[in-house]
Short mmCIF file of C-alpha atoms in Angstrom, two decimals:
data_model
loop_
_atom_site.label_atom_id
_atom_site.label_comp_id
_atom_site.label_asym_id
_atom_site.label_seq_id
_atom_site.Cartn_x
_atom_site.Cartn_y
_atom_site.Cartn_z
CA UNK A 22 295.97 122.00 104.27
CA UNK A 23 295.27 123.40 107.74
CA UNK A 24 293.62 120.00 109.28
CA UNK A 25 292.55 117.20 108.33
CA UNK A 26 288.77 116.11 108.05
CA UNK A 27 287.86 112.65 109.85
CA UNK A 28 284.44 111.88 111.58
CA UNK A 29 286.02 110.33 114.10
CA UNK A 30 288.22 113.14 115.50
CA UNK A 31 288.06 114.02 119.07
CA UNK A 32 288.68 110.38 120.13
CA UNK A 33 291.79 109.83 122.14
CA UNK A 34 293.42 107.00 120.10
CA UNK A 35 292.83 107.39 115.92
CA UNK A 36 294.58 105.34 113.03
CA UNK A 37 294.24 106.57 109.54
CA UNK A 38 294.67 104.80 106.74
CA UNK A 39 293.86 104.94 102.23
CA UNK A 40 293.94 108.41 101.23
CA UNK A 41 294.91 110.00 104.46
CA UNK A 42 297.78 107.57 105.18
CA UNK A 43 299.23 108.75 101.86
CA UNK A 44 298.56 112.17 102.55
CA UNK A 45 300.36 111.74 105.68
CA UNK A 46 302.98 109.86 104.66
CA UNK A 47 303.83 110.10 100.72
CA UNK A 48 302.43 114.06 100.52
CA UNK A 49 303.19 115.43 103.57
CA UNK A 50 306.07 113.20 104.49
CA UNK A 51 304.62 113.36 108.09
CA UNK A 52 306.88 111.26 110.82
CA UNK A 53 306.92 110.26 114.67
CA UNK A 54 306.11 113.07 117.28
CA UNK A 55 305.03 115.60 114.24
CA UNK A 56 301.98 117.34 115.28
CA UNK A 57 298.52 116.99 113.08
CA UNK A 58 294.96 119.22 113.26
CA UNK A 59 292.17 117.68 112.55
CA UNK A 60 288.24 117.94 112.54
CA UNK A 61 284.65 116.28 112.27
CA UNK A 62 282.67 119.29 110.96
CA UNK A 63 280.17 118.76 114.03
CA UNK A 64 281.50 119.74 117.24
CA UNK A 65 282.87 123.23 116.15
CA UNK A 66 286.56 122.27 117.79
CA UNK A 67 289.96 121.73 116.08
CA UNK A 68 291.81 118.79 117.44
CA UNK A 69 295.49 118.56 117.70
CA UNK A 70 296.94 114.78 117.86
CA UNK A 71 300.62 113.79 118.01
CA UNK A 72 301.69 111.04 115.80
CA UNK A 73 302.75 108.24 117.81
CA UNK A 74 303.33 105.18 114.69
CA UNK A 75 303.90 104.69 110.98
CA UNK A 76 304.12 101.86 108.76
CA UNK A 77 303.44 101.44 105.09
CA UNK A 78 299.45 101.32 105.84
CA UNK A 79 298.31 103.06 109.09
CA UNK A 80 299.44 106.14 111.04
CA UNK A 81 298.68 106.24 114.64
CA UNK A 82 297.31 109.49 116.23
CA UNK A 83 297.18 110.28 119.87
CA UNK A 84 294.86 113.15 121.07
CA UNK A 85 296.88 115.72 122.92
CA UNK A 86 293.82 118.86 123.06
CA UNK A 87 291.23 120.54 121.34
CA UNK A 88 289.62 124.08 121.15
CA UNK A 89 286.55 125.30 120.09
CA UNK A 90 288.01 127.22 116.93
CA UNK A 91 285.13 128.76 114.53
CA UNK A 92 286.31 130.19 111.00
CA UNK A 93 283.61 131.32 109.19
CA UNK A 94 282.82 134.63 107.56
CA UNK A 95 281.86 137.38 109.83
CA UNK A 96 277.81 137.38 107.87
CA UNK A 97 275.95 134.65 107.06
CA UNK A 98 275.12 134.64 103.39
CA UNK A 99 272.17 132.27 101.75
CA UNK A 100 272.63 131.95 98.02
CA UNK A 101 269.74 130.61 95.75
CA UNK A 102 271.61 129.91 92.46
CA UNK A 103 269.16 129.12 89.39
CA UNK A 104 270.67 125.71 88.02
CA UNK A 105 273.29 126.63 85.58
CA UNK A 106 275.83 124.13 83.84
CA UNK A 107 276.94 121.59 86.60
CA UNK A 108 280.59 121.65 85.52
CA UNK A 109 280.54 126.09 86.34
CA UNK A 110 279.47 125.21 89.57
CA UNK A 111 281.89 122.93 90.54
CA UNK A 112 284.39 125.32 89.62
CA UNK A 113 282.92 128.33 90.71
CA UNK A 114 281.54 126.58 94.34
CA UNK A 115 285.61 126.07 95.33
CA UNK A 116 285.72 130.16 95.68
CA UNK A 117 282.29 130.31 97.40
CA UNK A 118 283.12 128.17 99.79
CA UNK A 119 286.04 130.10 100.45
CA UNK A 120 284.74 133.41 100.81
CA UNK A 121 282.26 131.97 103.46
CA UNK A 122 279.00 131.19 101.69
CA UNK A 123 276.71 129.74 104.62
CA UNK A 124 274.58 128.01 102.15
CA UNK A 125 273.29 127.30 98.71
CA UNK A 126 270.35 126.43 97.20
CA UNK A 127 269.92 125.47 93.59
CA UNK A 128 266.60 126.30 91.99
CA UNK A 129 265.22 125.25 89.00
CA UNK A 130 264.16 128.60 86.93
CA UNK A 131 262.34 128.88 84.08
CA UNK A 132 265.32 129.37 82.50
CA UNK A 133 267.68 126.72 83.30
CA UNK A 134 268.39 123.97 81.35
CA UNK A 135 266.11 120.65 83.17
CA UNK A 136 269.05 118.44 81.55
CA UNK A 137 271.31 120.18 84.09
CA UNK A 138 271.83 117.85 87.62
CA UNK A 139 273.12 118.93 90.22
CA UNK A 140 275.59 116.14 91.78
CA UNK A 141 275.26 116.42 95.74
CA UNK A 142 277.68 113.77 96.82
CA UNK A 143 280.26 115.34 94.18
CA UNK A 144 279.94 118.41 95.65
CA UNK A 145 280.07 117.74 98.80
CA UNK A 146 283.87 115.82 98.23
CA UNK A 147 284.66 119.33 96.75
CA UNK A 148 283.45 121.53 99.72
CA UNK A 149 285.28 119.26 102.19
CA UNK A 150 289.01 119.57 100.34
CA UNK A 151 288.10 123.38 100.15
CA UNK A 152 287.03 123.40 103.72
CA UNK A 153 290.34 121.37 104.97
CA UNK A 154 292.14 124.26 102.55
CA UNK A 155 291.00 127.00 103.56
CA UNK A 156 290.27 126.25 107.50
CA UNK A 157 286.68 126.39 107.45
CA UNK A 158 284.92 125.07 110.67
CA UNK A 159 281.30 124.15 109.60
CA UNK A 160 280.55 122.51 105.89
CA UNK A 161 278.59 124.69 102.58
CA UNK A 162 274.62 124.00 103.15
CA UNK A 163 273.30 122.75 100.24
CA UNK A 164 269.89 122.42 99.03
CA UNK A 165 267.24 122.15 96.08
CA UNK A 166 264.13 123.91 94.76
CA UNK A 167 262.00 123.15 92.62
CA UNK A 168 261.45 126.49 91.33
CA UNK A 169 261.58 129.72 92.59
CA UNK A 170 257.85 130.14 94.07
CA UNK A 171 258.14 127.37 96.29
CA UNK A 172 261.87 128.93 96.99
CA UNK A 173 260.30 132.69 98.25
CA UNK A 174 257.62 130.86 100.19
CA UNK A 175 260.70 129.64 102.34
CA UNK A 176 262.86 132.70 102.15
CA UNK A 177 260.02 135.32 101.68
CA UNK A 178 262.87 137.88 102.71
CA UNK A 179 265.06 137.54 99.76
CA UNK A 180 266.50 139.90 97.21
CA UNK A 181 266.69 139.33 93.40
CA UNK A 182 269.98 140.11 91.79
CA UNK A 183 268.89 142.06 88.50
CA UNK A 184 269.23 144.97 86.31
CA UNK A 185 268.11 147.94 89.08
CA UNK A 186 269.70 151.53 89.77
CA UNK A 187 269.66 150.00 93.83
CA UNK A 188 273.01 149.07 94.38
CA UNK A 189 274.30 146.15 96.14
CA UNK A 190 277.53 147.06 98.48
CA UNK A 191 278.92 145.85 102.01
CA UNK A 192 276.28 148.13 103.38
CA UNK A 193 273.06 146.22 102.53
CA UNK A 194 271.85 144.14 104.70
CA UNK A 195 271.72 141.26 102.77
CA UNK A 196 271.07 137.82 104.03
CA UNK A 197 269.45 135.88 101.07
CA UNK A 198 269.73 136.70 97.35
CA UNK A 199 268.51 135.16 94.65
CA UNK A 200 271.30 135.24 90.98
CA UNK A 201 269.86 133.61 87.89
CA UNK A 202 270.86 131.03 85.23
CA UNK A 203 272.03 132.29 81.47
CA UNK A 204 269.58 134.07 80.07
CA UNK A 205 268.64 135.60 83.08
CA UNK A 206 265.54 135.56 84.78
CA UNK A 207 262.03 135.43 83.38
CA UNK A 208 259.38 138.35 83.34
CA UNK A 209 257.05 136.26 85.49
CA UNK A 210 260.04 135.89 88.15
CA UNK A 211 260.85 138.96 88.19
CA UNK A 212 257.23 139.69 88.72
CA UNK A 213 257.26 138.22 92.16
CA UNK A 214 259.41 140.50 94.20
CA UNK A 215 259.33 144.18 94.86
CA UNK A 216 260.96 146.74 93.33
CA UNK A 217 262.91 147.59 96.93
CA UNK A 218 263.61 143.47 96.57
CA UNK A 219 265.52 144.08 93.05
CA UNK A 220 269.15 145.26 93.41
CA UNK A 221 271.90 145.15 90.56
CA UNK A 222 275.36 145.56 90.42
CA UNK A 223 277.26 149.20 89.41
CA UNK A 224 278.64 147.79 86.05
CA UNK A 225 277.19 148.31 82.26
CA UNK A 226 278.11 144.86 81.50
CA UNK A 227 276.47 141.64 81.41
CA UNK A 228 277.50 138.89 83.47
CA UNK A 229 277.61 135.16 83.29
CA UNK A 230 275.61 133.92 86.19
CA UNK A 231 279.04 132.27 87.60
CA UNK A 232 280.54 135.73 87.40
CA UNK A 233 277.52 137.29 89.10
CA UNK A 234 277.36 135.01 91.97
CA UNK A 235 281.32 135.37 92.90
CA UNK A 236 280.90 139.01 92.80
CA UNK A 237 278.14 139.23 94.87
CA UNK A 238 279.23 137.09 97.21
CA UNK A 239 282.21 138.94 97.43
CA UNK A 240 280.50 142.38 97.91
CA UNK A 241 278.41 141.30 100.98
CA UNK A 242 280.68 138.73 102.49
CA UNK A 243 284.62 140.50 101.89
#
């Protein structure tokens, strides 16, 4: 873990306790005078505090300085992801997160299953132990649609990940894509962008829509 999230870092004097205190303590087997990073996901700075007290239920922190420190990916990378199973995102959002995914919205496609829900809060616990993992400054965006036209009328400059002979690669200058559910989109919603919207991937096989938004991600973003 490279810090430690807390809403209340930046303040000079900061006690920690639950889940943290046995991070600290029982995980990390922290003591006196070690040094700790933390952040609050707001002010864009990392915050290093020396710990000044232990017991069995609270660690005391002591703000020594902080630094504006931003780790993010060097392009910003909107994702609208037609709802697939909630359990592939959850596993799949972990590596997104990672790679530097600005945001994510969820749209319901004609496609997708309307059983599927999409867990916010659940999510959100996810992206923050990723974030504290992997050293990200700023928190995942997340974000719902109700289908795809309302979706465009926001982001009117997106692309459509599809079968096309237009190639996606680090070159494009992608900002905003659009990756469908299983089954893949419908003719109707395909029917709403361009063709010089539509861009594919250089592979003769068919991907799961989990598969499909980790490689794209990766193409524009690594």
């Amino acid at each position: 873990m490279l810090y430690l999230y807390n809403t209340k870092a930046g303040t000079s004097q900061l006690s920690l306790d639950g889940d943290d205190h046995r991070y600290i303590f029982k995980v990390r087997r922290h003591k006196v005078d070690d040094t700790l990073y933390l952040r609050n996901l707001e002010d864009g700075l990392l915050h290093r505090y020396l710990i000044t007290y232990i017991d069995k239920l609270t660690v005391m922190l002591e703000l020594q300085a902080s630094q504006a420190l931003e780790v993010k990916a060097k392009k910003s990378l909107h994702i609208g992801w037609c709802i697939i199973d909630p359990k592939s995102i959850e596993k799949m959002i972990i590596s997104l997160n990672e790679m530097g995914v600005d945001k994510i919205t969820f749209i319901y496609c004609k496609r997708s299953q309307k059983s599927f829900k999409v867990d916010f809060k659940r999510l959100e616990k996810i992206l923050l132990n990723s974030s504290q993992q992997s050293g990200r400054s700023e928190m995942m965006k997340l974000e719902m649609a109700e289908d795809l036209k309302s979706f465009l009328t926001q982001n009117p400059q997106s692309m459509m990940l599809n079968f096309s002979e237009n190639r996606i690669g680090s070159e494009n200058n992608i900002d905003t894509i659009v990756i469908g559910c299983e089954g893949g989109f419908h003719e109707d919603e395909v029917a709403q962008f361009a063709a010089d919207k539509i861009i594919g991937l250089d592979t003769p096989l068919v991907l799961k829509s989990e598969s499909a938004v980790c490689a794209v991600a990766s193409k524009i973003l690594l």
